Coordinates of C-alpha atoms in Angstrom, one line a residue:
M906 CA 5.3 -12.2 -18.9
A907 CA 9.0 -11.5 -19.1
N908 CA 11.1 -14.5 -18.1
G909 CA 14.2 -12.5 -17.2
S910 CA 15.3 -11.9 -13.6
V911 CA 14.5 -9.0 -11.4
R912 CA 16.6 -8.5 -8.3
I913 CA 16.9 -6.0 -5.4
N914 CA 20.5 -4.9 -4.8
G915 CA 20.3 -2.7 -1.7
N916 CA 17.5 -0.3 -2.7
A917 CA 18.1 -0.7 -6.4
L918 CA 16.0 -2.8 -8.8
Q919 CA 18.1 -4.7 -11.4
L920 CA 16.0 -5.7 -14.4
G921 CA 17.8 -8.3 -16.5
D922 CA 21.5 -7.8 -17.1
G923 CA 21.5 -4.1 -17.7
A924 CA 18.9 -1.7 -16.4
Q925 CA 19.1 -0.5 -12.8
I926 CA 16.4 1.7 -11.2
R927 CA 16.3 3.5 -7.8
F928 CA 13.3 5.4 -6.4
I929 CA 14.6 8.7 -4.9
R930 CA 12.8 10.9 -2.4
T931 CA 12.7 14.6 -3.2
L932 CA 11.2 18.0 -2.5
R933 CA 7.7 18.6 -3.9
L934 CA 7.6 21.5 -6.3
P935 CA 4.9 24.2 -6.4
E936 CA 2.2 23.4 -8.9
S937 CA 2.5 26.6 -10.7
G938 CA 5.5 27.8 -12.7
T939 CA 8.5 25.8 -14.1
H940 CA 11.4 25.0 -11.9
G941 CA 14.9 23.5 -11.8
L942 CA 15.6 19.9 -10.7
P943 CA 14.9 19.3 -7.0
P944 CA 17.5 17.5 -4.9
G945 CA 17.6 13.8 -4.0
L946 CA 16.8 13.2 -0.3
G947 CA 17.7 9.5 -0.1
E948 CA 16.4 6.3 -1.5
F949 CA 13.0 4.7 -0.9
P950 CA 13.5 1.3 0.7
L951 CA 12.3 -1.6 -1.4
R952 CA 11.0 -5.0 -0.2
R953 CA 9.8 -8.0 -2.1
V954 CA 6.1 -8.7 -1.9
E955 CA 6.7 -12.5 -1.6
D956 CA 8.7 -12.0 1.6
H957 CA 5.5 -11.0 3.4
P958 CA 2.8 -13.5 2.3
D959 CA 0.9 -13.3 5.6
T960 CA 0.5 -9.6 5.7
V961 CA 0.2 -8.3 2.1
P962 CA -3.1 -8.3 0.3
A963 CA -3.8 -11.4 -1.8
E964 CA -4.0 -9.3 -4.9
W965 CA -0.4 -8.1 -4.3
L966 CA 0.8 -11.6 -4.1
A967 CA -0.9 -12.3 -7.4
K968 CA 0.9 -9.4 -9.1
G969 CA 4.2 -10.1 -7.3
G970 CA 6.9 -7.5 -7.5
V971 CA 8.2 -5.1 -4.8
M972 CA 6.8 -2.4 -2.6
L973 CA 8.0 0.9 -1.1
P974 CA 6.5 3.3 1.5
V975 CA 5.4 6.7 0.4
H976 CA 3.6 9.6 2.2
L977 CA 0.5 11.2 0.8
R978 CA 1.6 13.9 -1.7
E979 CA 5.2 12.9 -1.4
A980 CA 7.3 13.4 -4.6
M981 CA 9.8 11.0 -6.1
W982 CA 12.1 10.5 -9.1
L983 CA 13.6 7.5 -10.8
S984 CA 17.4 7.3 -11.0
F985 CA 19.0 5.1 -13.7
A986 CA 22.5 5.4 -12.4
G987 CA 24.3 2.1 -12.3
T988 CA 22.7 0.8 -15.6
R989 CA 25.5 -1.3 -17.2
E990 CA 24.1 -1.9 -20.7
P991 CA 21.7 -0.2 -23.0
A992 CA 18.0 -0.8 -22.3
A993 CA 14.7 0.5 -23.5
L994 CA 12.8 1.0 -20.3
Q995 CA 9.0 1.3 -20.2
V996 CA 7.6 3.3 -17.2
G997 CA 4.0 2.9 -16.4
V998 CA 2.0 4.8 -13.8
G999 CA -1.2 2.8 -13.3
K1000 CA -0.5 1.1 -16.6
V1001 CA -0.4 4.5 -18.4
C1002 CA 2.9 5.2 -20.2
A1003 CA 4.7 8.1 -18.5
V1004 CA 6.4 9.0 -21.9
S1005 CA 3.6 8.7 -24.4
G1006 CA 0.4 8.8 -22.4
E1007 CA -0.8 5.6 -24.1
R1008 CA -2.2 2.7 -22.2
W1009 CA 0.3 0.0 -21.3
T1010 CA 0.9 -2.5 -24.1
G1011 CA 4.1 -4.3 -23.1
R1012 CA 5.6 -3.6 -26.5
L1013 CA 8.0 -1.0 -27.7
A1014 CA 6.6 1.7 -30.1
R1015 CA 8.0 4.8 -31.8
R1016 CA 5.0 6.8 -32.8
P1017 CA 4.7 8.0 -30.2
Q1018 CA 7.8 6.6 -28.4
N1019 CA 6.7 4.8 -25.2
Y1020 CA 10.0 4.2 -23.5
V1021 CA 13.2 5.9 -22.3
V1022 CA 16.6 4.9 -23.5
L1023 CA 19.1 3.9 -20.8
P1024 CA 21.8 5.0 -20.0
R1025 CA 21.1 7.9 -22.3
Q1026 CA 18.3 9.0 -20.0
P1027 CA 19.9 9.7 -16.6
W1028 CA 16.7 10.0 -14.6
L1029 CA 13.0 10.6 -14.9
D1030 CA 11.2 12.9 -12.5
G1031 CA 7.7 12.8 -13.9
I1032 CA 5.4 12.5 -17.0
N1033 CA 6.5 14.0 -20.3
S1034 CA 4.3 17.1 -20.2
G1035 CA 5.6 19.7 -22.6
K1036 CA 8.6 21.0 -24.6
G1037 CA 11.6 20.3 -22.4
T1038 CA 9.5 19.8 -19.3
V1039 CA 8.0 17.0 -17.1
R1040 CA 5.4 17.2 -14.3
Q1041 CA 6.7 15.7 -11.1
F1042 CA 5.6 12.3 -9.8
V1043 CA 3.4 12.8 -6.7
A1044 CA 1.8 10.0 -4.6
V1045 CA -2.0 10.1 -4.1
P1046 CA -4.6 7.5 -3.1
L1047 CA -6.8 5.8 -5.8
G1048 CA -10.5 6.8 -5.8
L1049 CA -10.2 10.5 -6.1
G1050 CA -9.5 10.7 -9.9
A1051 CA -6.3 12.6 -9.2
T1052 CA -3.8 10.0 -10.6
V1053 CA -2.5 10.0 -14.1
E1054 CA -4.3 6.7 -14.5
G1055 CA -7.7 8.2 -13.5
Q1056 CA -7.3 11.2 -15.7
V1057 CA -6.2 9.3 -18.8
T1058 CA -8.5 6.2 -18.6
G1059 CA -11.4 7.4 -16.4
E1060 CA -10.7 4.4 -14.1
E1061 CA -8.4 3.8 -11.1
T1062 CA -8.0 0.1 -10.8
T1063 CA -4.2 -0.5 -11.1
G1064 CA -2.1 2.1 -9.2
G1065 CA 1.5 1.7 -8.5
V1066 CA 4.4 1.8 -11.0
Q1067 CA 5.2 -0.7 -13.8
L1068 CA 8.7 -1.2 -15.2
Q1069 CA 9.7 -3.3 -18.2
A1070 CA 13.2 -3.4 -19.8
F1071 CA 14.1 -4.5 -23.3
P1072 CA 17.8 -5.3 -24.1
L1073 CA 19.6 -4.8 -27.4
G1074 CA 19.4 -7.6 -29.8
P1075 CA 22.5 -10.0 -30.0
E1076 CA 24.3 -8.3 -32.9
P1077 CA 23.7 -4.6 -31.8
L1078 CA 24.7 -5.7 -28.2
R1079 CA 27.9 -7.2 -29.5
R1080 CA 28.9 -4.0 -31.4
W1081 CA 28.1 -1.9 -28.4
R1082 CA 30.3 -4.1 -26.1
E1083 CA 33.2 -3.9 -28.6
Q1084 CA 32.9 -0.1 -28.7
E1085 CA 32.8 0.1 -24.9
R1086 CA 35.9 -2.1 -24.6
A1087 CA 37.7 0.1 -27.0
R1088 CA 36.6 3.3 -25.2
L1089 CA 37.5 2.0 -21.7
T1090 CA 40.7 0.1 -22.4
P1091 CA 43.5 2.2 -20.9
P1092 CA 46.8 2.7 -22.8
P1093 CA 49.6 0.2 -22.0
M1094 CA 51.1 0.9 -18.6
P1095 CA 54.9 1.3 -18.3
A1096 CA 56.6 -1.8 -17.0
A1097 CA 57.8 0.0 -13.8
F1098 CA 54.2 0.5 -12.8
A1099 CA 52.8 -3.0 -13.7
G1100 CA 50.8 -4.5 -10.9
Y1101 CA 50.0 -1.2 -9.3
G1102 CA 46.4 -0.7 -8.2
G1103 CA 43.9 -1.2 -5.4
A1104 CA 41.6 -4.1 -4.6
P1105 CA 38.3 -4.1 -6.4
A1106 CA 35.4 -2.4 -4.6
P1107 CA 33.2 -4.8 -2.6
A1108 CA 29.8 -5.6 -4.0
A1109 CA 26.9 -3.5 -2.7
P1110 CA 25.2 -5.1 0.3
G1111 CA 21.7 -6.5 0.1
S1112 CA 18.8 -5.5 2.2
A1113 CA 19.3 -6.1 6.0
P1114 CA 17.7 -9.3 7.3
M1115 CA 14.4 -8.9 8.9
A1116 CA 14.0 -9.5 12.7
P1117 CA 11.5 -12.2 13.6
R1118 CA 8.1 -10.7 14.6
A1119 CA 4.5 -11.8 15.0
A1120 CA 2.7 -11.5 11.7
A1121 CA -0.3 -9.2 11.5
P1122 CA -3.2 -10.5 9.5
A1123 CA -3.3 -9.8 5.8
R1124 CA -6.0 -7.4 4.6
S1125 CA -6.7 -5.0 1.8
A1126 CA -4.4 -2.0 1.9
P1127 CA -5.1 1.5 0.8
A1128 CA -4.3 1.6 -2.9
M1129 CA -1.8 4.4 -4.0
G1130 CA -0.9 5.7 -7.4
L1131 CA 1.0 8.6 -9.0
G1132 CA -0.5 11.9 -9.9
V1133 CA 1.5 15.0 -10.9
G1134 CA 2.7 18.0 -9.2
G1135 CA 4.9 21.0 -10.4
S1136 CA 6.6 21.4 -13.7
M1137 CA 10.4 21.2 -14.1
R1138 CA 12.9 21.7 -16.9
Q1139 CA 13.8 18.1 -18.0
E1140 CA 14.1 16.5 -21.4
V1141 CA 12.9 13.0 -22.3
Y1142 CA 15.3 12.0 -25.0
E1143 CA 14.3 10.6 -28.4
D1144 CA 15.7 7.2 -29.3
T1145 CA 18.3 7.5 -32.1
R1146 CA 18.8 3.7 -32.7
P1147 CA 16.9 1.9 -35.4
P1148 CA 13.8 0.1 -33.9
S1149 CA 15.3 -3.2 -35.1
D1150 CA 18.2 -2.8 -32.6
W1151 CA 16.0 -3.7 -29.7
S1152 CA 14.9 -7.2 -28.7
E1153 CA 11.3 -8.0 -29.4
E1154 CA 11.0 -9.6 -26.0
P1155 CA 11.6 -7.9 -22.7
A1156 CA 14.4 -8.9 -20.4
A1157 CA 12.4 -8.4 -17.2
R1158 CA 9.5 -6.6 -15.8
V1159 CA 8.2 -5.7 -12.3
F1160 CA 5.2 -4.2 -10.5
V1161 CA 6.0 -1.6 -7.8
H1162 CA 3.3 -1.3 -5.1
L1163 CA 3.1 2.0 -3.3
V1164 CA 2.3 1.6 0.4
T1165 CA 1.2 4.2 3.0
P1166 CA 3.5 4.5 6.1
P1167 CA 1.0 2.9 8.5
E1168 CA 0.6 -0.1 6.2
W1169 CA 4.3 -0.4 5.6
R1170 CA 4.8 -0.8 9.4
R1171 CA 1.9 -3.3 9.6
I1172 CA 3.2 -5.3 6.7
T1173 CA 6.9 -5.3 7.3
G1174 CA 7.3 -4.4 11.0
E1175 CA 9.6 -1.5 9.9
P1176 CA 9.1 2.2 10.3
A1177 CA 8.7 4.1 7.1
P1178 CA 11.1 7.0 6.4
P1179 CA 10.0 10.3 8.0
S1180 CA 8.0 12.8 6.1
P1181 CA 10.1 14.8 3.7
V1182 CA 11.8 18.0 4.8
D1183 CA 10.1 21.3 4.2
R1184 CA 11.3 22.8 0.9
A1185 CA 11.3 26.4 2.2
A1186 CA 13.6 25.3 5.0
Y1187 CA 15.8 23.4 2.6
T1188 CA 16.2 26.4 0.3
R1189 CA 16.8 28.9 3.1
A1190 CA 19.6 26.6 4.3
G1191 CA 21.4 27.3 1.0
L1192 CA 21.3 23.6 -0.1
P1193 CA 21.6 22.9 -3.8
W1194 CA 19.0 22.7 -6.7
F1195 CA 20.1 21.5 -10.1
D1196 CA 19.7 22.2 -13.8
Y1197 CA 20.6 19.6 -16.4
Y1198 CA 21.4 20.3 -20.1
D1199 CA 22.7 18.0 -22.8
E1200 CA 23.2 19.6 -26.2
S1201 CA 23.6 16.3 -28.0
G1202 CA 20.1 15.1 -27.1
T1203 CA 16.7 15.6 -28.8
D1204 CA 13.7 16.1 -26.6
L1205 CA 10.6 14.1 -27.3
P1206 CA 7.4 16.2 -27.8
A1207 CA 4.7 15.6 -25.3
T1208 CA 1.5 14.0 -26.4
D1209 CA -1.9 15.9 -26.0
T1210 CA -2.9 13.2 -23.5
L1211 CA -0.1 13.9 -20.9
S1212 CA -0.1 17.7 -21.6
A1213 CA -3.7 17.7 -20.3
V1214 CA -3.0 15.9 -17.0
K1215 CA -3.8 18.3 -14.1
P1216 CA -1.9 18.5 -10.8
V1217 CA -3.1 16.7 -7.7
G1218 CA -3.9 20.0 -5.9
D1219 CA -7.1 20.2 -8.0
W1220 CA -8.4 17.2 -6.0
I1221 CA -6.7 17.4 -2.6
G1222 CA -6.4 21.1 -2.1
D1223 CA -3.9 23.9 -2.7
D1224 CA -0.3 23.4 -1.5
H1225 CA 0.1 26.2 1.1
T1226 CA 3.7 25.5 1.9
P1227 CA 5.5 28.7 1.1
W1228 CA 7.7 28.7 -2.0
V1229 CA 11.2 30.1 -1.5
A1230 CA 13.0 30.4 -4.8
P1231 CA 16.6 29.2 -4.8
T1232 CA 19.2 31.8 -5.6
A1233 CA 21.4 31.6 -8.7
S1234 CA 24.3 30.4 -6.7
Q1235 CA 22.2 27.5 -5.3
T1236 CA 21.4 26.1 -8.8
H1237 CA 24.2 23.8 -10.0
P1238 CA 24.5 23.0 -13.7
L1239 CA 24.8 19.4 -14.6
G1240 CA 25.7 17.7 -17.9
N1241 CA 27.4 19.8 -20.5
A1242 CA 25.7 23.1 -19.6
P1243 CA 28.0 26.1 -19.8
R1244 CA 29.5 26.9 -16.4
P1245 CA 30.8 30.4 -15.7
G1246 CA 34.5 30.2 -14.9
K1247 CA 36.4 32.2 -12.3
P1248 CA 38.2 35.3 -13.6
V1249 CA 41.9 34.9 -14.3
Q1250 CA 44.2 37.7 -13.0
D1251 CA 46.8 39.2 -15.3
G1252 CA 50.3 40.3 -14.1
D1253 CA 53.6 41.8 -15.4
W1254 CA 55.1 40.1 -18.4

């Protein structure tokens, strides 16, 4: 077990000194075709399991970690914005690696690579499923066989999401910090402007305190895991550092329990966020979709294991929500993707 600290800052998980992860609500993609990046619709709230010892199942207390509420067939993505120092982050879905498709080992590996490199990887929307694509994370109950865990291992006993972060070793970290200081150090300011500047931004607030309430009895809760939905254009980047740069021991790890909205209310006394907005209504309103491109990165090839994972609709029925494709003007390029400029008018010289 990792000895490093895991903290909740607002709705962000801080693993050790560097890695920061947020779980983002999003639109569920159709299970056919390949699409751009769907939008973020707000953060999933996070709560510590240990803060609810009288209402969470005993097996959750044994695993520790955090929990978040999610609707059946709701989609999510992981944002790594706010990561301060490089980290090799392992992402498990029911203790199956979302990058390699291998079973969870708790150790870094390169063949195949079983982690994403932060902050190089800005986000992860799903399992690494094909050349330049991922299949979207979608919540489903255990017991149907629809989860990635069930399809890869033939069993559904774990559920949830597992995260483990490895920092750089002491010498590579020292070099990285020196490079960052050199990159971020501003040029000397003229004496006339010395002392000019605003106050530092306040620290992000923590979770709001819970109001006292009568505790509902603890019981077993419906177990949830992650299956996959539609395919989107997204690369999972290959690590370019020597393997020896990373520490052999993780800085921190955490188990993320997925909770149905009724159970969330029973356990915490709080209402869960409402069911996500209809994607057709979102697109008809002209709201943005995204396309990310980074010419400096190399995409990891998908393993046969993850390429073969089928979408959850094969178990829980077709998705009959109508698909309204976004227009070209609704899709916003991110990263260093070429962006068409506005025409420049000529005049008399």
